[in-house]
Amino acid sequence: MVLRVWDAAMAANIGPVVVAAADQEIYDAVTAAGGTAILTDPDLPSGSDRVWQATQAFDPDGKYDVLLNLQGDLPTFEPQALHAVMSVMANPMYDVGTLVAPVTSDAEKNAASVGTPGAYSDLACRNAKPGWKTLPCRTFADAIDAVHQGRAELAMLACENSLAGRVPDIHSLLPASGLQIVGEHFQRVEHCLLVVPGTRMEQVRRVHTHPVALGQIRNLIRDYNLEPVAEFDTAGAAELVALWKKPEEAAVASALAAELYGLDILKKNVEDADHNTTRFYITSRTADRPPVETPNVMTTLIFSVKNQPGALYKVLGGFATNGVNMTRLESYMSGETFAASRFLLDVDGHPDDIRLSKALAELDFFAQNTTILGVYPQSPFRQHTSAEGQDTPRSMPVHAISG
């Protein structure tokens, strides 16, 4: 992703391009591509601080009058946009400028995804919001920041996977993010074996992909005696294979990644299970609650209970007595004392509906710090899937299944 931004900046041809790298991995990737990178202090509080530190190292004598700060996670900008900025900044009346444009159609709206372009979160954005642009972000926190900063209208955040289970980062990030859940999307994960054009199966020696994906393609690895290599995400592995151009290296990623990076699909659906699906929360700065009479509504909330006998039983009893269906209940420890547990809960219904309203009133009586994270329409996926296969064992918590 950073290399794409660097390449676009080089194409603008308006001056030297320097990447302010936060870690060694970025520095190595840029320099290997022939670019200039400066390793900066990883503890700097912002990207602006990082750019300033790199500028002091690259131009200590102040040779250059204008400094353009490009977002490393914005690979879709056009080189001519830099010329538009320079035409304004050449005027000595202006010290600081920001390139902006009004959003007038869906084609100009951004949905923030986590991972390299072509990752499954990118695919989820494209399927959930056709016509929107995807804004690739390195982490969940970066995607949340992109919405707060106005660079994206929505963030697509993975919350659970049918094989790997929950995404722990959501527990810590979403409640404090200030974002509201306004929808959900279920994305089928269909792994493809990607290779450089012309590669035959017998030439492949190593397979690169996200660590979670490696656990989902054990049969492929065993049947072809491949060496598994863990990478940052699935699409990032595809980008590396395309860069290396070696037939012995393959990636497991989406068909979209093959299209974006010019790779051939040697094998489709190489995943061990055919029900591998990731659920995403669609989040926004503002709530968008459907009317109370809307059918098939979901409510997501968090709450705390004390570690004492019967506490959770009392909290959840109101949902049973009022006929409210719970579709998800996740627990995690809060703070450092292990004296209280936090729970994330998905339930059917609208908070203003009489049954859920009564259940929430009982919950409030026994629970603490109850916060509703979102009220939103259920995905049609729920109405089109049966209960079969819901007891499939889950292997491990997943930290970046969206990749």
Short mmCIF file of C-alpha atoms in Angstrom, two decimals:
data_model
loop_
_atom_site.label_atom_id
_atom_site.label_comp_id
_atom_site.label_asym_id
_atom_site.label_seq_id
_atom_site.Cartn_x
_atom_site.Cartn_y
_atom_site.Cartn_z
CA MET A 1 0.00 0.00 0.00
CA VAL A 2 2.81 2.43 0.90
CA LEU A 3 4.61 1.46 -2.29
CA ARG A 4 1.54 2.41 -4.32
CA VAL A 5 1.49 5.87 -2.71
CA TRP A 6 5.22 6.23 -3.30
CA ASP A 7 4.82 5.20 -6.95
CA ALA A 8 2.02 7.76 -7.52
CA ALA A 9 4.08 10.50 -5.87
CA MET A 10 7.06 9.64 -8.07
CA ALA A 11 4.81 9.81 -11.15
CA ALA A 12 3.86 13.39 -10.23
CA ASN A 13 7.55 14.35 -10.77
CA ILE A 14 7.45 17.53 -8.71
CA GLY A 15 10.36 16.84 -6.34
CA PRO A 16 12.09 14.19 -4.24
CA VAL A 17 9.84 11.63 -2.54
CA VAL A 18 10.80 10.47 0.96
CA VAL A 19 8.92 7.86 2.98
CA ALA A 20 8.86 8.49 6.74
CA ALA A 21 8.88 4.86 7.91
CA ALA A 22 7.48 3.93 11.29
CA ASP A 23 9.08 0.48 11.28
CA GLN A 24 11.83 -1.55 9.64
CA GLU A 25 9.39 -3.52 7.44
CA ILE A 26 8.20 -0.38 5.63
CA TYR A 27 11.75 0.96 5.35
CA ASP A 28 12.99 -2.29 3.79
CA ALA A 29 10.09 -2.48 1.31
CA VAL A 30 10.62 1.07 0.07
CA THR A 31 14.39 0.84 -0.26
CA ALA A 32 14.11 -2.56 -2.00
CA ALA A 33 11.87 -0.88 -4.59
CA GLY A 34 14.51 1.80 -5.19
CA GLY A 35 12.90 4.49 -3.06
CA THR A 36 14.22 6.75 -0.31
CA ALA A 37 13.03 6.04 3.22
CA ILE A 38 13.99 7.38 6.64
CA LEU A 39 13.36 5.31 9.76
CA THR A 40 11.62 7.47 12.37
CA ASP A 41 10.89 7.09 16.06
CA PRO A 42 7.99 4.57 16.41
CA ASP A 43 6.77 6.36 19.55
CA LEU A 44 5.97 9.63 17.76
CA PRO A 45 2.34 10.59 18.44
CA SER A 46 1.26 11.42 14.87
CA GLY A 47 2.11 11.16 11.20
CA SER A 48 2.84 14.88 11.09
CA ASP A 49 5.53 14.44 13.77
CA ARG A 50 6.96 11.57 11.74
CA VAL A 51 7.10 13.65 8.56
CA TRP A 52 8.79 16.52 10.41
CA GLN A 53 11.47 14.21 11.86
CA ALA A 54 12.14 12.71 8.43
CA THR A 55 12.30 16.18 6.87
CA GLN A 56 14.91 17.32 9.39
CA ALA A 57 17.04 14.31 8.49
CA PHE A 58 16.59 14.64 4.71
CA ASP A 59 16.76 18.44 4.39
CA PRO A 60 18.63 19.83 7.43
CA ASP A 61 19.55 23.04 5.59
CA GLY A 62 15.98 23.89 4.58
CA LYS A 63 16.62 23.72 0.84
CA TYR A 64 12.97 23.04 -0.01
CA ASP A 65 10.22 25.63 0.56
CA VAL A 66 7.13 23.41 0.20
CA LEU A 67 6.47 20.12 2.01
CA LEU A 68 3.60 17.87 0.90
CA ASN A 69 2.43 15.36 3.53
CA LEU A 70 0.87 12.31 1.81
CA GLN A 71 -1.13 9.65 3.68
CA GLY A 72 0.60 6.30 3.32
CA ASP A 73 -2.79 4.54 3.39
CA LEU A 74 -4.29 6.49 0.47
CA PRO A 75 -3.09 4.64 -2.66
CA THR A 76 -6.02 5.84 -4.82
CA PHE A 77 -4.98 9.50 -5.19
CA GLU A 78 -4.03 10.75 -8.65
CA PRO A 79 -0.58 12.29 -9.34
CA GLN A 80 -2.18 15.39 -10.88
CA ALA A 81 -3.71 16.18 -7.49
CA LEU A 82 -0.21 17.05 -6.24
CA HIS A 83 0.19 19.56 -9.06
CA ALA A 84 -3.09 21.18 -7.96
CA VAL A 85 -1.74 21.55 -4.43
CA MET A 86 1.56 22.95 -5.64
CA SER A 87 -0.18 25.58 -7.78
CA VAL A 88 -1.74 26.98 -4.61
CA MET A 89 1.21 26.53 -2.24
CA ALA A 90 3.48 28.44 -4.64
CA ASN A 91 1.60 31.57 -3.53
CA PRO A 92 3.53 33.07 -0.55
CA MET A 93 0.20 34.16 0.98
CA TYR A 94 -0.49 30.57 2.05
CA ASP A 95 1.45 28.63 4.66
CA VAL A 96 -0.72 25.51 4.98
CA GLY A 97 -3.20 23.90 2.59
CA THR A 98 -5.32 20.75 2.39
CA LEU A 99 -6.60 19.15 -0.78
CA VAL A 100 -10.38 18.60 -0.47
CA ALA A 101 -13.33 17.95 -2.76
CA PRO A 102 -17.09 17.79 -2.15
CA VAL A 103 -18.70 14.33 -2.05
CA THR A 104 -21.58 14.38 -4.54
CA SER A 105 -22.17 10.69 -5.34
CA ASP A 106 -21.62 7.16 -4.02
CA ALA A 107 -18.65 6.84 -6.38
CA GLU A 108 -16.85 9.47 -4.27
CA LYS A 109 -17.62 7.90 -0.89
CA ASN A 110 -15.01 5.85 0.96
CA ALA A 111 -15.37 2.81 3.17
CA ALA A 112 -12.31 2.08 5.31
CA SER A 113 -11.07 -1.51 5.26
CA VAL A 114 -8.28 -3.22 7.19
CA GLY A 115 -5.45 -4.68 5.15
CA THR A 116 -3.84 -4.34 1.74
CA PRO A 117 -6.06 -3.72 -1.32
CA GLY A 118 -7.58 -7.07 -2.28
CA ALA A 119 -7.90 -8.29 1.31
CA TYR A 120 -11.21 -9.82 2.37
CA SER A 121 -12.22 -6.64 4.18
CA ASP A 122 -11.68 -4.79 0.88
CA LEU A 123 -13.90 -7.37 -0.81
CA ALA A 124 -16.50 -6.94 1.95
CA CYS A 125 -16.54 -3.16 1.37
CA ARG A 126 -17.05 -3.61 -2.36
CA ASN A 127 -19.89 -6.10 -1.85
CA ALA A 128 -21.63 -4.22 0.97
CA LYS A 129 -21.29 -0.79 -0.68
CA PRO A 130 -21.19 -1.22 -4.48
CA GLY A 131 -19.86 1.85 -6.23
CA TRP A 132 -17.99 3.15 -3.18
CA LYS A 133 -14.23 3.40 -3.03
CA THR A 134 -12.28 1.33 -0.52
CA LEU A 135 -9.77 3.10 1.71
CA PRO A 136 -7.21 0.46 2.79
CA CYS A 137 -5.90 0.89 6.36
CA ARG A 138 -3.16 -1.02 8.14
CA THR A 139 -5.00 -1.61 11.44
CA PHE A 140 -8.45 -1.42 13.03
CA ALA A 141 -7.37 1.74 14.84
CA ASP A 142 -6.31 3.33 11.53
CA ALA A 143 -9.70 2.51 9.97
CA ILE A 144 -11.51 4.07 12.94
CA ASP A 145 -9.30 7.18 12.70
CA ALA A 146 -10.07 7.46 8.98
CA VAL A 147 -13.79 7.79 9.77
CA HIS A 148 -13.20 10.35 12.52
CA GLN A 149 -10.93 12.38 10.24
CA GLY A 150 -13.51 12.40 7.46
CA ARG A 151 -11.37 10.39 5.02
CA ALA A 152 -14.03 7.66 5.05
CA GLU A 153 -17.77 7.69 5.68
CA LEU A 154 -17.81 4.13 7.06
CA ALA A 155 -15.39 1.56 8.48
CA MET A 156 -15.78 -2.17 7.84
CA LEU A 157 -14.59 -3.95 11.00
CA ALA A 158 -14.39 -7.74 11.26
CA CYS A 159 -16.00 -9.01 14.47
CA GLU A 160 -16.20 -12.82 14.15
CA ASN A 161 -15.46 -15.72 11.83
CA SER A 162 -17.30 -19.03 11.51
CA LEU A 163 -14.05 -21.01 11.85
CA ALA A 164 -11.70 -18.88 13.92
CA GLY A 165 -14.20 -17.30 16.32
CA ARG A 166 -14.18 -13.76 17.63
CA VAL A 167 -11.92 -10.85 16.77
CA PRO A 168 -10.55 -9.71 20.16
CA ASP A 169 -9.55 -6.22 18.98
CA ILE A 170 -13.21 -5.27 18.64
CA HIS A 171 -13.77 -5.61 22.40
CA SER A 172 -11.16 -3.02 23.23
CA LEU A 173 -11.43 -0.66 20.26
CA LEU A 174 -15.10 -0.36 19.34
CA PRO A 175 -16.54 0.75 22.72
CA ALA A 176 -14.00 3.56 23.00
CA SER A 177 -14.01 4.47 19.31
CA GLY A 178 -16.99 6.83 19.36
CA LEU A 179 -18.36 5.09 16.25
CA GLN A 180 -21.84 3.61 15.90
CA ILE A 181 -22.70 0.28 14.29
CA VAL A 182 -25.08 1.03 11.41
CA GLY A 183 -25.09 -2.35 9.65
CA GLU A 184 -23.54 -5.78 9.31
CA HIS A 185 -22.14 -7.76 6.39
CA PHE A 186 -21.29 -11.46 6.04
CA GLN A 187 -18.43 -12.17 3.65
CA ARG A 188 -17.76 -15.68 2.36
CA VAL A 189 -14.01 -16.39 2.51
CA GLU A 190 -12.98 -18.21 -0.67
CA HIS A 191 -9.25 -18.81 -0.77
CA CYS A 192 -7.45 -19.06 -4.12
CA LEU A 193 -3.90 -20.24 -4.82
CA LEU A 194 -2.27 -17.36 -6.71
CA VAL A 195 0.91 -17.56 -8.78
CA VAL A 196 2.82 -15.53 -11.34
CA PRO A 197 1.49 -16.12 -14.88
CA GLY A 198 2.65 -19.36 -16.50
CA THR A 199 3.45 -21.16 -13.22
CA ARG A 200 2.64 -24.89 -12.96
CA MET A 201 1.63 -26.59 -9.72
CA GLU A 202 4.78 -28.73 -9.60
CA GLN A 203 6.92 -25.57 -9.56
CA VAL A 204 5.38 -24.16 -6.36
CA ARG A 205 7.45 -24.70 -3.21
CA ARG A 206 6.18 -22.12 -0.70
CA VAL A 207 2.76 -20.63 0.04
CA HIS A 208 2.48 -17.18 1.64
CA THR A 209 -0.63 -15.88 3.41
CA HIS A 210 -2.05 -14.58 6.70
CA PRO A 211 -1.40 -16.87 9.73
CA VAL A 212 -5.13 -17.55 10.19
CA ALA A 213 -5.50 -18.48 6.52
CA LEU A 214 -2.59 -20.92 6.88
CA GLY A 215 -4.69 -22.78 9.44
CA GLN A 216 -7.55 -22.97 6.94
CA ILE A 217 -5.56 -24.57 4.07
CA ARG A 218 -3.91 -27.51 5.85
CA ASN A 219 -5.06 -29.98 3.18
CA LEU A 220 -3.45 -27.94 0.39
CA ILE A 221 -0.17 -27.67 2.31
CA ARG A 222 -0.14 -31.40 3.06
CA ASP A 223 -1.22 -32.65 -0.37
CA TYR A 224 1.43 -30.64 -2.24
CA ASN A 225 4.13 -30.66 0.45
CA LEU A 226 4.29 -26.86 0.52
CA GLU A 227 6.26 -24.76 2.99
CA PRO A 228 3.85 -22.38 4.79
CA VAL A 229 5.06 -18.78 5.24
CA ALA A 230 3.10 -16.29 7.38
CA GLU A 231 2.62 -12.75 6.03
CA PHE A 232 0.85 -9.59 7.27
CA ASP A 233 -2.34 -10.33 5.34
CA THR A 234 -3.61 -12.38 2.40
CA ALA A 235 -3.54 -9.59 -0.19
CA GLY A 236 -0.17 -8.42 1.08
CA ALA A 237 1.14 -11.92 0.35
CA ALA A 238 -0.25 -11.67 -3.18
CA GLU A 239 1.47 -8.31 -3.66
CA LEU A 240 4.78 -9.83 -2.57
CA VAL A 241 4.45 -12.80 -4.94
CA ALA A 242 3.71 -10.41 -7.81
CA LEU A 243 6.77 -8.35 -6.88
CA TRP A 244 9.10 -11.38 -6.63
CA LYS A 245 7.97 -12.93 -9.96
CA LYS A 246 9.23 -16.37 -8.89
CA PRO A 247 7.26 -19.52 -9.83
CA GLU A 248 8.27 -21.28 -6.61
CA GLU A 249 6.41 -18.66 -4.52
CA ALA A 250 2.59 -18.69 -4.29
CA ALA A 251 0.01 -16.80 -2.23
CA VAL A 252 -3.38 -17.73 -0.85
CA ALA A 253 -5.78 -14.81 -1.14
CA SER A 254 -8.99 -13.70 -2.81
CA ALA A 255 -9.77 -13.68 -6.52
CA LEU A 256 -9.87 -9.88 -6.19
CA ALA A 257 -6.21 -9.91 -5.11
CA ALA A 258 -5.32 -11.92 -8.21
CA GLU A 259 -7.03 -9.30 -10.36
CA LEU A 260 -5.37 -6.35 -8.62
CA TYR A 261 -1.82 -7.75 -8.70
CA GLY A 262 -1.87 -9.48 -12.09
CA LEU A 263 -1.58 -13.04 -10.78
CA ASP A 264 -3.04 -16.28 -12.13
CA ILE A 265 -5.46 -18.38 -10.08
CA LEU A 266 -3.90 -21.84 -10.07
CA LYS A 267 -6.58 -23.35 -7.81
CA LYS A 268 -9.89 -22.02 -6.47
CA ASN A 269 -11.54 -22.73 -3.12
CA VAL A 270 -8.48 -24.27 -1.49
CA GLU A 271 -9.94 -23.71 1.99
CA ASP A 272 -10.55 -26.86 4.06
CA ALA A 273 -14.15 -25.89 4.99
CA ASP A 274 -16.77 -24.55 2.60
CA HIS A 275 -18.60 -22.47 5.23
CA ASN A 276 -15.73 -20.10 6.08
CA THR A 277 -17.51 -16.77 6.60
CA THR A 278 -16.49 -13.53 8.33
CA ARG A 279 -19.00 -11.14 9.85
CA PHE A 280 -18.26 -7.40 9.74
CA TYR A 281 -19.70 -4.49 11.68
CA ILE A 282 -20.35 -1.48 9.43
CA THR A 283 -19.57 1.59 11.57
CA SER A 284 -20.14 5.32 11.19
CA ARG A 285 -19.63 8.56 13.12
CA THR A 286 -23.38 8.96 13.56
CA ALA A 287 -26.13 6.50 14.44
CA ASP A 288 -28.71 5.56 11.82
CA ARG A 289 -31.39 3.74 13.76
CA PRO A 290 -34.22 2.23 11.73
CA PRO A 291 -37.81 2.97 12.86
CA VAL A 292 -39.06 0.79 15.71
CA GLU A 293 -41.56 -1.01 13.47
CA THR A 294 -38.80 -2.15 11.06
CA PRO A 295 -38.57 -5.97 10.91
CA ASN A 296 -35.31 -7.90 11.37
CA VAL A 297 -33.40 -5.36 13.48
CA MET A 298 -30.28 -6.12 15.52
CA THR A 299 -29.05 -4.34 18.66
CA THR A 300 -25.45 -4.59 19.89
CA LEU A 301 -24.49 -3.51 23.40
CA ILE A 302 -21.81 -3.93 26.04
CA PHE A 303 -22.16 -4.13 29.83
CA SER A 304 -20.26 -5.13 32.97
CA VAL A 305 -21.10 -7.47 35.84
CA LYS A 306 -19.37 -8.13 39.12
CA ASN A 307 -17.67 -11.48 39.66
CA GLN A 308 -20.21 -12.88 42.09
CA PRO A 309 -22.50 -15.93 42.00
CA GLY A 310 -25.57 -15.51 39.82
CA ALA A 311 -24.66 -12.08 38.46
CA LEU A 312 -24.77 -13.04 34.77
CA TYR A 313 -27.88 -15.20 35.32
CA LYS A 314 -29.75 -12.22 36.75
CA VAL A 315 -28.59 -9.91 33.97
CA LEU A 316 -29.65 -12.23 31.16
CA GLY A 317 -32.87 -13.51 32.72
CA GLY A 318 -34.87 -10.60 31.36
CA PHE A 319 -34.11 -11.59 27.77
CA ALA A 320 -35.55 -15.07 28.32
CA THR A 321 -38.67 -13.95 30.19
CA ASN A 322 -39.44 -11.31 27.55
CA GLY A 323 -38.86 -13.62 24.59
CA VAL A 324 -35.81 -11.82 23.17
CA ASN A 325 -33.36 -13.92 21.15
CA MET A 326 -29.61 -13.51 21.81
CA THR A 327 -27.42 -14.30 18.81
CA ARG A 328 -24.03 -13.54 20.33
CA LEU A 329 -22.56 -13.26 23.83
CA GLU A 330 -18.82 -12.68 24.32
CA SER A 331 -17.02 -12.13 27.61
CA TYR A 332 -13.67 -10.54 28.34
CA MET A 333 -11.87 -9.16 31.37
CA SER A 334 -11.97 -5.43 32.03
CA GLY A 335 -9.05 -3.60 33.61
CA GLU A 336 -6.19 -5.19 35.49
CA THR A 337 -7.91 -6.50 38.62
CA PHE A 338 -9.85 -9.50 37.17
CA ALA A 339 -12.63 -8.40 39.52
CA ALA A 340 -15.24 -7.71 36.84
CA SER A 341 -16.17 -9.01 33.41
CA ARG A 342 -17.35 -7.14 30.32
CA PHE A 343 -19.78 -8.64 27.84
CA LEU A 344 -20.59 -7.85 24.23
CA LEU A 345 -24.13 -8.87 23.28
CA ASP A 346 -26.06 -9.07 19.99
CA VAL A 347 -29.84 -9.42 20.32
CA ASP A 348 -32.79 -9.46 17.94
CA GLY A 349 -35.03 -6.41 18.17
CA HIS A 350 -35.19 -2.64 18.57
CA PRO A 351 -34.55 -0.99 21.98
CA ASP A 352 -37.86 0.86 21.69
CA ASP A 353 -39.78 -2.36 21.06
CA ILE A 354 -41.77 -3.31 24.14
CA ARG A 355 -40.13 -6.71 24.67
CA LEU A 356 -36.53 -5.59 24.25
CA SER A 357 -37.24 -2.42 26.21
CA LYS A 358 -38.34 -4.50 29.21
CA ALA A 359 -35.35 -6.83 28.87
CA LEU A 360 -32.93 -3.88 28.79
CA ALA A 361 -34.60 -2.37 31.86
CA GLU A 362 -33.92 -5.59 33.79
CA LEU A 363 -30.36 -5.67 32.49
CA ASP A 364 -29.77 -2.09 33.66
CA PHE A 365 -30.95 -3.03 37.16
CA PHE A 366 -28.29 -5.75 37.62
CA ALA A 367 -25.54 -4.64 35.20
CA GLN A 368 -23.16 -1.70 35.11
CA ASN A 369 -21.86 0.62 32.36
CA THR A 370 -24.38 -0.52 29.75
CA THR A 371 -23.76 1.09 26.36
CA ILE A 372 -25.63 0.47 23.11
CA LEU A 373 -23.10 0.33 20.27
CA GLY A 374 -25.62 0.21 17.46
CA VAL A 375 -29.16 -0.50 16.27
CA TYR A 376 -29.20 -1.60 12.64
CA PRO A 377 -30.90 -3.79 10.01
CA GLN A 378 -29.91 -7.44 10.05
CA SER A 379 -28.06 -8.72 7.00
CA PRO A 380 -30.20 -10.78 4.57
CA PHE A 381 -27.56 -13.48 5.09
CA ARG A 382 -29.27 -14.35 8.38
CA GLN A 383 -32.56 -15.12 6.67
CA HIS A 384 -30.92 -17.28 3.98
CA THR A 385 -28.82 -19.55 6.18
CA SER A 386 -29.98 -22.49 8.27
CA ALA A 387 -28.85 -23.50 11.73
CA GLU A 388 -26.89 -26.46 10.35
CA GLY A 389 -23.17 -26.34 10.98
CA GLN A 390 -23.43 -23.85 13.84
CA ASP A 391 -21.66 -26.24 16.23
CA THR A 392 -18.54 -26.46 14.09
CA PRO A 393 -15.50 -26.32 16.43
CA ARG A 394 -13.58 -23.07 16.34
CA SER A 395 -9.84 -23.24 16.25
CA MET A 396 -8.52 -20.02 17.82
CA PRO A 397 -9.26 -16.33 18.36
CA VAL A 398 -8.47 -14.33 15.22
CA HIS A 399 -6.69 -11.00 15.27
CA ALA A 400 -6.97 -9.97 11.61
CA ILE A 401 -9.33 -12.34 9.81
CA SER A 402 -10.35 -9.43 7.62
CA GLY A 403 -7.04 -9.75 5.79
#
